[in-house]
Short mmCIF file of N, CA and C in Angstrom, two decimals:
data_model
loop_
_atom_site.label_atom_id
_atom_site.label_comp_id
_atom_site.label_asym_id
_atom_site.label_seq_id
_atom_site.Cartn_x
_atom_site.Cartn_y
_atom_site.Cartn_z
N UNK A 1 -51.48 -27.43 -14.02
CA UNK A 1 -51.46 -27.41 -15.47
C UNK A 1 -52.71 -28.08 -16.03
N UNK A 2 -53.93 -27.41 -15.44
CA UNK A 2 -55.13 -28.40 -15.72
C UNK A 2 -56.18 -27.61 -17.12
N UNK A 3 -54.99 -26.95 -17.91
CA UNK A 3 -54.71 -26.58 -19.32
C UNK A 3 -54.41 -27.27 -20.03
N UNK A 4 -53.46 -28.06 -19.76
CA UNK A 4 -52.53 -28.46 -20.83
C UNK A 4 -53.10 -29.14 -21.96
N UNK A 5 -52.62 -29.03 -23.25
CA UNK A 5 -53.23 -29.88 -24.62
C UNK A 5 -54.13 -28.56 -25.19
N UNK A 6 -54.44 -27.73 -24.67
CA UNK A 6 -55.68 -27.11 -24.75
C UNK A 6 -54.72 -25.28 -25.49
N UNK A 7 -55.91 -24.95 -26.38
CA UNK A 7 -55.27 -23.88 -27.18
C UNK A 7 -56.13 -22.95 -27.70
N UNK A 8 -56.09 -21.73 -27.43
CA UNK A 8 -56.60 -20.46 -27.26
C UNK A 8 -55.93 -19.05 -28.35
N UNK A 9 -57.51 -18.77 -28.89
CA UNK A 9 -56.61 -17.85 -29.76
C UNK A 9 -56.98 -16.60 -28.82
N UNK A 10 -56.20 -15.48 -28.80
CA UNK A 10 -56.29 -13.92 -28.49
C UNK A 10 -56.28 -13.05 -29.59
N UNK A 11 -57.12 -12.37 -29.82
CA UNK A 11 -57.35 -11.49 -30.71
C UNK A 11 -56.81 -10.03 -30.47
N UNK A 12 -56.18 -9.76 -31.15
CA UNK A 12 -55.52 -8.42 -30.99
C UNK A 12 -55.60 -7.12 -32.59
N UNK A 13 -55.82 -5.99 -32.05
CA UNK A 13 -55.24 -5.07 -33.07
C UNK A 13 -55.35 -3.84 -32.05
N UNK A 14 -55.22 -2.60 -33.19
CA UNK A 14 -54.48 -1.24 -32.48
C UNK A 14 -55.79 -1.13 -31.02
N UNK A 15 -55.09 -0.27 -30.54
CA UNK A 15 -55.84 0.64 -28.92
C UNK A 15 -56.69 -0.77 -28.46
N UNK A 16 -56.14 -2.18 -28.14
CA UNK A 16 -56.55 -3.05 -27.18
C UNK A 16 -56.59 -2.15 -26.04
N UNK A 17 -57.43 -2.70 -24.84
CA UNK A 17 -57.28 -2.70 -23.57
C UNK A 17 -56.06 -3.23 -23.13
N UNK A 18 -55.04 -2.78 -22.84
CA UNK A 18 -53.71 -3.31 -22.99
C UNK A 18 -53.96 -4.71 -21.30
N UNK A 19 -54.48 -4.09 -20.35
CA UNK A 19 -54.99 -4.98 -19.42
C UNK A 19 -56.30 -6.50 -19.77
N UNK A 20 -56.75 -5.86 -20.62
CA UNK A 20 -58.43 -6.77 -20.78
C UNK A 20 -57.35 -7.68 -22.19
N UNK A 21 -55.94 -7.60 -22.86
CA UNK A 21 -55.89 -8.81 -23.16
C UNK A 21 -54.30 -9.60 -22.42
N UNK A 22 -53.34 -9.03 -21.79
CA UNK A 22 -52.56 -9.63 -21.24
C UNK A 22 -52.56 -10.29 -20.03
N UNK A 23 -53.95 -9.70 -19.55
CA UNK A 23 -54.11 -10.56 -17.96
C UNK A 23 -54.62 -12.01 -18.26
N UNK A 24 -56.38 -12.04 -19.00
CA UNK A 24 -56.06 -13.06 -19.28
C UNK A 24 -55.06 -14.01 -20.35
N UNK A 25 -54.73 -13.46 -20.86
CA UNK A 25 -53.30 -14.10 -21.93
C UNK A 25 -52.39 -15.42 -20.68
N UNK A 26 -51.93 -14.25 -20.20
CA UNK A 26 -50.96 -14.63 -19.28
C UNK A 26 -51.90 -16.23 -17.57
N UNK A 27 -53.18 -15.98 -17.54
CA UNK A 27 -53.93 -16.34 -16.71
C UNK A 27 -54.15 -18.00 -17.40
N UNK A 28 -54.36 -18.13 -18.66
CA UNK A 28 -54.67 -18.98 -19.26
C UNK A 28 -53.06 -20.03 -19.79
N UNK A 29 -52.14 -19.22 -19.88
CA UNK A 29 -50.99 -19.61 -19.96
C UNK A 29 -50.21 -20.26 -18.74
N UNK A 30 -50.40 -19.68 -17.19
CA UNK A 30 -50.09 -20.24 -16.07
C UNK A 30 -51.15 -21.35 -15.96
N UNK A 31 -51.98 -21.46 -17.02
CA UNK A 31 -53.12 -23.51 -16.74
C UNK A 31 -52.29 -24.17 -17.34
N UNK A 32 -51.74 -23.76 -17.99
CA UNK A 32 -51.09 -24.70 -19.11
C UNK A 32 -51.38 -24.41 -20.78
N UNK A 33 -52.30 -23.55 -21.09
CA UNK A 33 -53.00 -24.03 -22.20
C UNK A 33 -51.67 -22.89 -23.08
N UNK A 34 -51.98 -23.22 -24.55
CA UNK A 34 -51.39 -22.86 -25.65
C UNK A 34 -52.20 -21.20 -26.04
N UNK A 35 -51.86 -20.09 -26.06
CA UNK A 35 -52.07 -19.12 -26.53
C UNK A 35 -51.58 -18.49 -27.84
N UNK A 36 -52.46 -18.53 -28.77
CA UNK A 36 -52.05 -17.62 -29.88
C UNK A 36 -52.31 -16.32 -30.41
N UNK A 37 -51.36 -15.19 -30.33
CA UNK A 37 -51.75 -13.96 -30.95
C UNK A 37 -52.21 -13.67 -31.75
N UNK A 38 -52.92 -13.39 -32.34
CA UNK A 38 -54.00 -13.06 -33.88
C UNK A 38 -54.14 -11.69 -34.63
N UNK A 39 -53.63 -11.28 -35.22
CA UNK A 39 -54.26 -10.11 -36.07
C UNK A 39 -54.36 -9.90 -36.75
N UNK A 40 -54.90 -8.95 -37.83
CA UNK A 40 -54.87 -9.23 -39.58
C UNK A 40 -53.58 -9.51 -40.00
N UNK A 41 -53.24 -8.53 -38.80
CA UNK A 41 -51.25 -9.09 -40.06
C UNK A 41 -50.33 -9.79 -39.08
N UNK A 42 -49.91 -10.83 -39.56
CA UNK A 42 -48.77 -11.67 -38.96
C UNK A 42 -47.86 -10.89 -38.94
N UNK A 43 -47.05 -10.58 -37.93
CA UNK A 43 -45.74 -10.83 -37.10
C UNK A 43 -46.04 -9.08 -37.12
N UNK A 44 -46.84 -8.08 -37.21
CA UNK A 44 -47.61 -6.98 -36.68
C UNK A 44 -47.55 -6.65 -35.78
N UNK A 45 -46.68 -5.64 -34.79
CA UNK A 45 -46.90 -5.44 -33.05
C UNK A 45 -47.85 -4.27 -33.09
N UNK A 46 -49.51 -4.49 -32.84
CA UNK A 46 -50.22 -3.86 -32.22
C UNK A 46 -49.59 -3.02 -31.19
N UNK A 47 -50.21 -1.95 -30.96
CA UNK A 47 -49.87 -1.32 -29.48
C UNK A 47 -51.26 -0.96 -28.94
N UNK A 48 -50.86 -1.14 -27.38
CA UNK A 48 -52.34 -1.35 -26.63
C UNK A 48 -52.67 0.63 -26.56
N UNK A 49 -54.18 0.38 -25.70
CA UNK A 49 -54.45 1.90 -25.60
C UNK A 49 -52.87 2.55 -23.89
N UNK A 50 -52.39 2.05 -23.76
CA UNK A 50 -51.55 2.45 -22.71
C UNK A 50 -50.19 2.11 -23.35
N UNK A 51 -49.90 2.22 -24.45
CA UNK A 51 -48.84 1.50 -25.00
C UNK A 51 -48.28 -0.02 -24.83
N UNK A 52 -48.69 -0.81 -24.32
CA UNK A 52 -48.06 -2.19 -24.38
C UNK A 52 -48.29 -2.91 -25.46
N UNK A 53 -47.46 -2.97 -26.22
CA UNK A 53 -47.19 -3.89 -27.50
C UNK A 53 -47.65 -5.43 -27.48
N UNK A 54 -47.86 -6.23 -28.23
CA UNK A 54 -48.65 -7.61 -28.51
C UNK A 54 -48.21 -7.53 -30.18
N UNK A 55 -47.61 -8.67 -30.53
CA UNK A 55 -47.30 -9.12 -32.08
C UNK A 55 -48.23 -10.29 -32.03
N UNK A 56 -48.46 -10.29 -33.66
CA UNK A 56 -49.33 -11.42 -33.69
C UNK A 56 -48.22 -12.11 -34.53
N UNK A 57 -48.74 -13.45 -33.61
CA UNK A 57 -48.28 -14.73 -33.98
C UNK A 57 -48.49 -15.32 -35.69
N UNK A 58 -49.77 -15.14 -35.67
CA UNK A 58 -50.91 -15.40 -36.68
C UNK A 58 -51.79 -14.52 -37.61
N UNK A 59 -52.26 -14.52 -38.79
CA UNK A 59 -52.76 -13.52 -39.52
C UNK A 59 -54.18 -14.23 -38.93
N UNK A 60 -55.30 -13.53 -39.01
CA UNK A 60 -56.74 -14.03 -39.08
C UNK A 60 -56.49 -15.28 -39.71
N UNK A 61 -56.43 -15.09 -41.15
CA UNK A 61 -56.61 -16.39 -42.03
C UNK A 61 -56.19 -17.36 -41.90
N UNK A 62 -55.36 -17.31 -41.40
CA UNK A 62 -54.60 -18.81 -40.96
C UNK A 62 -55.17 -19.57 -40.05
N UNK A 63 -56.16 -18.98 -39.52
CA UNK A 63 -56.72 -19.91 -38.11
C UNK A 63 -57.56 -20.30 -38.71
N UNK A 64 -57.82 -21.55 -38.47
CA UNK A 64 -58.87 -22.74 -38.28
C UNK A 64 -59.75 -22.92 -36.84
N UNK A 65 -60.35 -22.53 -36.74
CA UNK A 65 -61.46 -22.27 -35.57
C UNK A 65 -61.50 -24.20 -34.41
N UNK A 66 -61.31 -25.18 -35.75
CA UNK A 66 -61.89 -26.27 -35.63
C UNK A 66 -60.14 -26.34 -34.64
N UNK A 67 -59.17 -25.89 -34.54
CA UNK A 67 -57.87 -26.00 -33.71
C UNK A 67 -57.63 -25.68 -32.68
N UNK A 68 -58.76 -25.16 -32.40
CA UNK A 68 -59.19 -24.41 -30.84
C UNK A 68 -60.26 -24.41 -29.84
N UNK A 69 -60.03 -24.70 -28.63
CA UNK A 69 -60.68 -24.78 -27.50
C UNK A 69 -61.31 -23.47 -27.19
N UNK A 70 -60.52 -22.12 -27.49
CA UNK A 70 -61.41 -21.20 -26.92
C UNK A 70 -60.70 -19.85 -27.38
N UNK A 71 -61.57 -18.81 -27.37
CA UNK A 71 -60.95 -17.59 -28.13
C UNK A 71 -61.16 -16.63 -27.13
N UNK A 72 -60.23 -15.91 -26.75
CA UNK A 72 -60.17 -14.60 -26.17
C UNK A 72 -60.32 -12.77 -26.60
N UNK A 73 -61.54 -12.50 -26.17
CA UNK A 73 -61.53 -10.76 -27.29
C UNK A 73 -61.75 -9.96 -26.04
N UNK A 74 -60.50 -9.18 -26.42
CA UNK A 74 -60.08 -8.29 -25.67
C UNK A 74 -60.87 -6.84 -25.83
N UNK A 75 -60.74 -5.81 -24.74
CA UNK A 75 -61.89 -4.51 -24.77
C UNK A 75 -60.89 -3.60 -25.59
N UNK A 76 -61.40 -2.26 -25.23
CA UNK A 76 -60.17 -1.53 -25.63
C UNK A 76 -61.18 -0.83 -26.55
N UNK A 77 -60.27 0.03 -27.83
CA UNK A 77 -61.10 0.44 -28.96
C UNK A 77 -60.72 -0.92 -30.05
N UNK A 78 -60.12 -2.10 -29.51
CA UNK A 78 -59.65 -2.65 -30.60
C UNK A 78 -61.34 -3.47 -31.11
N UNK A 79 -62.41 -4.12 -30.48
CA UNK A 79 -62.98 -4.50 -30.91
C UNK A 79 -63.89 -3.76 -32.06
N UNK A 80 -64.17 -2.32 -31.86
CA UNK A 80 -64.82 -1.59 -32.87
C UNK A 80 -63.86 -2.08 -34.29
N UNK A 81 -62.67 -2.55 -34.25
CA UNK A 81 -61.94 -2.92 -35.61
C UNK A 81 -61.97 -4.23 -36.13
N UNK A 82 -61.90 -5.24 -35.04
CA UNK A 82 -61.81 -6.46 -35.19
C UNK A 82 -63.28 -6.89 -35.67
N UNK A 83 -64.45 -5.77 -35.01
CA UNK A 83 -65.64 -6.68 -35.63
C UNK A 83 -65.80 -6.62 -37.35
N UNK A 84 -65.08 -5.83 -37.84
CA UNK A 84 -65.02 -5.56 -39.33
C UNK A 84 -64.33 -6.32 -39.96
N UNK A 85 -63.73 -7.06 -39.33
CA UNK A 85 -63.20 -8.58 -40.52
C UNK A 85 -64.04 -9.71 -40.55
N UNK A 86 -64.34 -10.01 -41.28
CA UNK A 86 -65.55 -11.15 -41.61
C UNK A 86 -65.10 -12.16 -41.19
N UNK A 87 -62.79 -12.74 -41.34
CA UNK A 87 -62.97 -13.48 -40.55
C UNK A 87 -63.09 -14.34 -38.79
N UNK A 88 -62.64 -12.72 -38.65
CA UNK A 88 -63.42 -12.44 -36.86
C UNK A 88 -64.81 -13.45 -36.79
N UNK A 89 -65.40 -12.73 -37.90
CA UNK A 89 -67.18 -12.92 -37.18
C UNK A 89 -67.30 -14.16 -37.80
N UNK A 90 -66.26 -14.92 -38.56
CA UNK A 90 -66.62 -16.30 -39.12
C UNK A 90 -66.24 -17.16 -38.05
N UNK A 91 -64.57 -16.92 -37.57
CA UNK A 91 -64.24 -17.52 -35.90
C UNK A 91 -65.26 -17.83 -34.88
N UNK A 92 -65.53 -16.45 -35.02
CA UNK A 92 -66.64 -16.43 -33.77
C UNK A 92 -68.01 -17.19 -33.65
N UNK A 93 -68.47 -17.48 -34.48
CA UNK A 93 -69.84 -17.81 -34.89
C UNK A 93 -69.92 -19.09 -35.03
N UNK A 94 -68.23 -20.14 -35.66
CA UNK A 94 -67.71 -21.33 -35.83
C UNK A 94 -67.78 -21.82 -34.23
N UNK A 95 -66.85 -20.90 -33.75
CA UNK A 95 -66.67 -21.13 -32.17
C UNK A 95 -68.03 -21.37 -31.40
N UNK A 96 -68.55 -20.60 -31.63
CA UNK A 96 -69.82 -20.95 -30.87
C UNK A 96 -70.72 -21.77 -31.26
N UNK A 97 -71.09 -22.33 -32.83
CA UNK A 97 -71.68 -23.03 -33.26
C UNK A 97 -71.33 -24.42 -32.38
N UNK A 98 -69.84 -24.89 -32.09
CA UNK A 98 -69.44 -25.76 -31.44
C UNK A 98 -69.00 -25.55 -30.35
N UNK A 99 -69.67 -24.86 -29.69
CA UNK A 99 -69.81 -24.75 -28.08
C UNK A 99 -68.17 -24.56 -27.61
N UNK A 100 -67.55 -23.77 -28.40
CA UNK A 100 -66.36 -23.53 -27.58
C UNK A 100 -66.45 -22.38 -26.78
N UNK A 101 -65.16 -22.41 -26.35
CA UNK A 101 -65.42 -20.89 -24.90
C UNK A 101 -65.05 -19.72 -25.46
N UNK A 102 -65.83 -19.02 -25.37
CA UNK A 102 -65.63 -17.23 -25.63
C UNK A 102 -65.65 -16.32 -24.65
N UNK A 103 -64.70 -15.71 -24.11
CA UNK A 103 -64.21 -14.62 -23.91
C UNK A 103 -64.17 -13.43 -24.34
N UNK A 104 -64.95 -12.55 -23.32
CA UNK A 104 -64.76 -11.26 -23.69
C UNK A 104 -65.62 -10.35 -22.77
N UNK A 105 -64.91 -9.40 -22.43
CA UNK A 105 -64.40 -8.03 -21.34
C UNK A 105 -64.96 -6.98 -22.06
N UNK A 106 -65.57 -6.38 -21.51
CA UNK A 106 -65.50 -4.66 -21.52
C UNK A 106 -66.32 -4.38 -23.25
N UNK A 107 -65.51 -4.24 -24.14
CA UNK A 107 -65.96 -3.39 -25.14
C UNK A 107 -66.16 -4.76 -26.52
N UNK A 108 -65.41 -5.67 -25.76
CA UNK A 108 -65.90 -6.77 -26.78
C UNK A 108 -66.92 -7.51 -27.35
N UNK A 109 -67.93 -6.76 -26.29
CA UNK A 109 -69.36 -7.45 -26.61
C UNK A 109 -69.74 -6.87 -28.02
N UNK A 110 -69.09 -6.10 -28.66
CA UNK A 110 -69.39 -5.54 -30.14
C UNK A 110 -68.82 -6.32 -30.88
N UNK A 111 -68.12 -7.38 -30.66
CA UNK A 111 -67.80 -8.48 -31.44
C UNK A 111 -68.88 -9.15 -31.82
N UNK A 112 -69.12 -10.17 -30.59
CA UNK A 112 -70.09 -11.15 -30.28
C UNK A 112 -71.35 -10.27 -30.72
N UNK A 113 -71.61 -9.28 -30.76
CA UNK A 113 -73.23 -8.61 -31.47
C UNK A 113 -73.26 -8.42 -32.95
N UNK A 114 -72.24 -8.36 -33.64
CA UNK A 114 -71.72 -8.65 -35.00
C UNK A 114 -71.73 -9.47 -35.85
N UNK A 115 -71.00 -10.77 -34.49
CA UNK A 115 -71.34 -12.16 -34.72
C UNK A 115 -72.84 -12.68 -35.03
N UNK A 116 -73.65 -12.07 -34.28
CA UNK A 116 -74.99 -12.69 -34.38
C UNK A 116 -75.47 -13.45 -33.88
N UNK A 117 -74.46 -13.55 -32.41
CA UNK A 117 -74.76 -14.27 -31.24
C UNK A 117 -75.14 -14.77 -29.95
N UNK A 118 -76.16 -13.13 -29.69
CA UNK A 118 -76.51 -12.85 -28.69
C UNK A 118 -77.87 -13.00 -27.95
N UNK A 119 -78.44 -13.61 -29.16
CA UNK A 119 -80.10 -13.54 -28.58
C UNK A 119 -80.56 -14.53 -27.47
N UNK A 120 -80.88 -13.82 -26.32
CA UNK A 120 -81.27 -14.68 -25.52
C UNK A 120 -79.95 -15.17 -24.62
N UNK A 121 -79.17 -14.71 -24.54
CA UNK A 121 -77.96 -14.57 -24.09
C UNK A 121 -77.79 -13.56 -23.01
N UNK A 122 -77.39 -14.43 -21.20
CA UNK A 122 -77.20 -13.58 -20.42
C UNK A 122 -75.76 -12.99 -20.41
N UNK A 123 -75.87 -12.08 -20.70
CA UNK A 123 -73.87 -11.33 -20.79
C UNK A 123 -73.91 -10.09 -19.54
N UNK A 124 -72.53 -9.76 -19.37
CA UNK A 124 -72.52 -8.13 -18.85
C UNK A 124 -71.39 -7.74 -20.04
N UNK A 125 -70.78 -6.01 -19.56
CA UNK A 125 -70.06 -5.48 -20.40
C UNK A 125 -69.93 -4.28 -19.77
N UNK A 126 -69.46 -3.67 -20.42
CA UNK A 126 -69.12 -2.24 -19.73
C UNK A 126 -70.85 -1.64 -20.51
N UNK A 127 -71.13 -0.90 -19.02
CA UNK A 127 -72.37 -0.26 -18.97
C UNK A 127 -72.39 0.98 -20.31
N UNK A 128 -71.19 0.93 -20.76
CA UNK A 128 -71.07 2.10 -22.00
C UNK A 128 -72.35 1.51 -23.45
N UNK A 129 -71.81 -0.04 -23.42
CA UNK A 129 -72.15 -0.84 -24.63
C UNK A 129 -73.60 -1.51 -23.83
N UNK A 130 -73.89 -1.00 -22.87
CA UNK A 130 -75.26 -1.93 -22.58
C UNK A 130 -76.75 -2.17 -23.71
N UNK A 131 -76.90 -0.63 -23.81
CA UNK A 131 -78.03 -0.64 -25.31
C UNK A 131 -77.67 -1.37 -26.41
N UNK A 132 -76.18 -1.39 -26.75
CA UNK A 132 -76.05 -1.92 -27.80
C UNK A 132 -76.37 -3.94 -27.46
N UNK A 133 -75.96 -4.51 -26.57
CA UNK A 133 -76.00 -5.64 -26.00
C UNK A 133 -77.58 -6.10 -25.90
N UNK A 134 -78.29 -5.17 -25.47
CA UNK A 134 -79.81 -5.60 -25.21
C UNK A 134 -79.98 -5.36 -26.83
N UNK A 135 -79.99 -4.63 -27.68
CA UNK A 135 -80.29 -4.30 -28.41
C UNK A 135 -80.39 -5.43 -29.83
N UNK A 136 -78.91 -5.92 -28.96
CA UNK A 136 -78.49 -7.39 -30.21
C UNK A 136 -79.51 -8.39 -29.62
N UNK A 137 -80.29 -8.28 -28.57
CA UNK A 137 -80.79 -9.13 -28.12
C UNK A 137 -80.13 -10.13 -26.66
N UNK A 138 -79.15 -9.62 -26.09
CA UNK A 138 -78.88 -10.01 -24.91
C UNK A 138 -79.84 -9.46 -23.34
N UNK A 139 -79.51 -10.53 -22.99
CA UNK A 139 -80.11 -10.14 -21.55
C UNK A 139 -78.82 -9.53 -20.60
N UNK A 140 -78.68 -8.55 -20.03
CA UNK A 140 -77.68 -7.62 -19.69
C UNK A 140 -77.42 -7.57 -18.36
N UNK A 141 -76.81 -7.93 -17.99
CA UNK A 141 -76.57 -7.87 -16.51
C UNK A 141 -74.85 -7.30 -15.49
N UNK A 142 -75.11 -6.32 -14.52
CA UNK A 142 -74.10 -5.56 -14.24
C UNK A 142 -73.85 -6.42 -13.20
N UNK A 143 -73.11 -7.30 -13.48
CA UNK A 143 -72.19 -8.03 -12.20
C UNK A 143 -70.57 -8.57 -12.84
N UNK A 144 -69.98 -8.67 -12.47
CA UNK A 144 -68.79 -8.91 -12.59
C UNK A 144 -68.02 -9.45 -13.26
N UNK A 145 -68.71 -11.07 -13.45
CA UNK A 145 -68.54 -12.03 -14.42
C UNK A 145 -69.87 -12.73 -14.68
N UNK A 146 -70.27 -12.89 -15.91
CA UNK A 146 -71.69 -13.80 -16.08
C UNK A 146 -71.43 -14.89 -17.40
N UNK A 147 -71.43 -15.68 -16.93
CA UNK A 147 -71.17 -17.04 -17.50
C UNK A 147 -72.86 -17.76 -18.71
N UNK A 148 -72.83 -18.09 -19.35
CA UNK A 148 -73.82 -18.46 -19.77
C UNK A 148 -73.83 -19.70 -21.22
N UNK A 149 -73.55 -20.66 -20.97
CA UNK A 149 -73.35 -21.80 -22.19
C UNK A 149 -71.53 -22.06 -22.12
N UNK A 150 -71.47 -20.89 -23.56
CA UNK A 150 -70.10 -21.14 -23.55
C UNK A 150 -69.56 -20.05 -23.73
N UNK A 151 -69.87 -18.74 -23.74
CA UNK A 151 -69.69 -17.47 -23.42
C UNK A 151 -69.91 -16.65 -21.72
N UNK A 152 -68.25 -16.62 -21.81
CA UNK A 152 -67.65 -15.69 -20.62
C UNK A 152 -68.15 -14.20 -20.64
N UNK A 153 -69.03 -13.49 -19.37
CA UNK A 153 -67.97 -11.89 -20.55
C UNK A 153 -67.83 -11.45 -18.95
N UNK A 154 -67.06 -10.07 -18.66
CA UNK A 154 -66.63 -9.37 -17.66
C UNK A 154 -66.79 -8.00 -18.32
N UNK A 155 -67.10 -7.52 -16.98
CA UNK A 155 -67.40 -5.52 -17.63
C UNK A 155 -66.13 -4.75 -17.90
N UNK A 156 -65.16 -4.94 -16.66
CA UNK A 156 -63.72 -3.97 -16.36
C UNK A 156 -62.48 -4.44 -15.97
N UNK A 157 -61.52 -4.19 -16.31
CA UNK A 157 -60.16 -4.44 -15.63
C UNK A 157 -60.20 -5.26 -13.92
N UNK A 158 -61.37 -3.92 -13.20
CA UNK A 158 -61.12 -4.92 -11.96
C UNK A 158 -62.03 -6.39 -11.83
N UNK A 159 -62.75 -6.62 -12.92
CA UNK A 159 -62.90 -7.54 -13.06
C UNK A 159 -62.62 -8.85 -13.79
N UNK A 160 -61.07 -8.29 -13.92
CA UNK A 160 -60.08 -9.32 -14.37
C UNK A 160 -59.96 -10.53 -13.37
N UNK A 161 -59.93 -10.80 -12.40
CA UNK A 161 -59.65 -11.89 -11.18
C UNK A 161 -60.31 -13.14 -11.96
N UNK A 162 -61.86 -12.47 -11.16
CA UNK A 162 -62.91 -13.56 -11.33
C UNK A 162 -63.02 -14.02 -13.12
N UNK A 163 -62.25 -12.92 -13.85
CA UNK A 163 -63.30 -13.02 -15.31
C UNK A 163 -61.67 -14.65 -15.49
N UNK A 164 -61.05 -14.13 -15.27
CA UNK A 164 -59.46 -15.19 -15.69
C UNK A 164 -59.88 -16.88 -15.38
N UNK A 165 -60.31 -16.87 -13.74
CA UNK A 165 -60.72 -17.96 -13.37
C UNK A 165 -61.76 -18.32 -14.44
N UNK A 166 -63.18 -17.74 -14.52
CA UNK A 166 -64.06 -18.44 -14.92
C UNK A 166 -63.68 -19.02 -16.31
N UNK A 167 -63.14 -17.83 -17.28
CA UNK A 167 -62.67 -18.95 -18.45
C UNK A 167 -62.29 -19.72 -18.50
N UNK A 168 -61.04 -20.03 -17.45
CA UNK A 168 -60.23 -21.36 -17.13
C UNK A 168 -61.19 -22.38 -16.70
N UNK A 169 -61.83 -21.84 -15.84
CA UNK A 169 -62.80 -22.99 -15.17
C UNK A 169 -63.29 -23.76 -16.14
N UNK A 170 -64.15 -23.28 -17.29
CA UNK A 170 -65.27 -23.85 -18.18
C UNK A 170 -63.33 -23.99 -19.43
N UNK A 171 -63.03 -23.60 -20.05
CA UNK A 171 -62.20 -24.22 -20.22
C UNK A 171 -61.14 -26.03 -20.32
N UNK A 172 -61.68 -25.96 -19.17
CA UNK A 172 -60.90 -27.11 -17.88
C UNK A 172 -61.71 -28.36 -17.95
N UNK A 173 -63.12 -27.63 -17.92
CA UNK A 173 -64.24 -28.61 -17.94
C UNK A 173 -64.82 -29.34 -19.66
N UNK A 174 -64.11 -28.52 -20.30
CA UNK A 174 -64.66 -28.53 -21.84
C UNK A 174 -64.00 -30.45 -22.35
N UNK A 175 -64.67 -30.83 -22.79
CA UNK A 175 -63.83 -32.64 -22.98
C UNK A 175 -63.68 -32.56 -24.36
#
């Protein structure tokens, strides 16, 4: 439980990667730490792109960035939606201003390029969104998991394992 005290928002809306947000959900929850569902609309059951349902706990607005250790953004088609709420990209940008941990898989790097947070930033992603990633100004790299400050990212599902650990890891380490 080398989580515990520690609290994580997950970002959710329609056609998530129904895998890229319940694995780690659930990965971060066996540390111990506190997970909260997020979406524009409170008590809302999203459905993933494979059908698996996720309610949010929480509307956007209600979160306070400054209440959290680390945010999770899931792939899917949900990030093309989530980057269109301003207060997504206000989370995000808060979060990172104060070196918290960010997470994010596959198609979420269109968050974090939204955000305005990528320059000079080694990430991977799914090779779909690579132009767009260099483009924001990341340095791009096709390996599995690439760690860099305080941003996680992972390209694919099968790189759920390693991507679960490393958040936890830096997570764990965060004081």
């Amino acid at each position: 439980m080398r989580l515990a005290g520690k609290k994580v928002i997950a970002l959710v809306d329609e056609e998530f990667e129904d895998l890229e947000l319940w694995y780690p959900v659930h990965r971060v929850r066996e540390e111990g730490a506190e997970v909260h569902l997020a979406g524009e609309v409170k008590d809302k059951t999203y459905v993933g792109k494979y059908g698996v349902p996720a309610k949010a706990e929480y509307s956007f607005d209600e979160l306070n960035s400054q209440d959290y250790d680390g945010i999770l953004v899931p792939g899917g088609w949900a990030p093309d939606k989530l980057r269109r709420y301003p207060k997504v990209i206000e989370l995000i940008q808060e979060m990172h201003r104060d070196h918290k941990i960010i997470g994010q898989i596959c198609h979420a790097g269109w968050v974090l390029i939204s955000a305005k947070i990528l320059q000079g930033v080694t990430v991977t992603s799914t090779p779909g969104i690579r132009d767009d990633m260099e483009n924001a100004g990341a340095i791009w790299k096709d390996e599995p998991v690439v760690i860099d400050g305080n941003i996680v990212s992972a390209r694919r599902p099968p790189d759920l394992p390693p991507y679960g650990k490393a958040f936890c890891d830096l997570l764990a380490d965060e004081s």
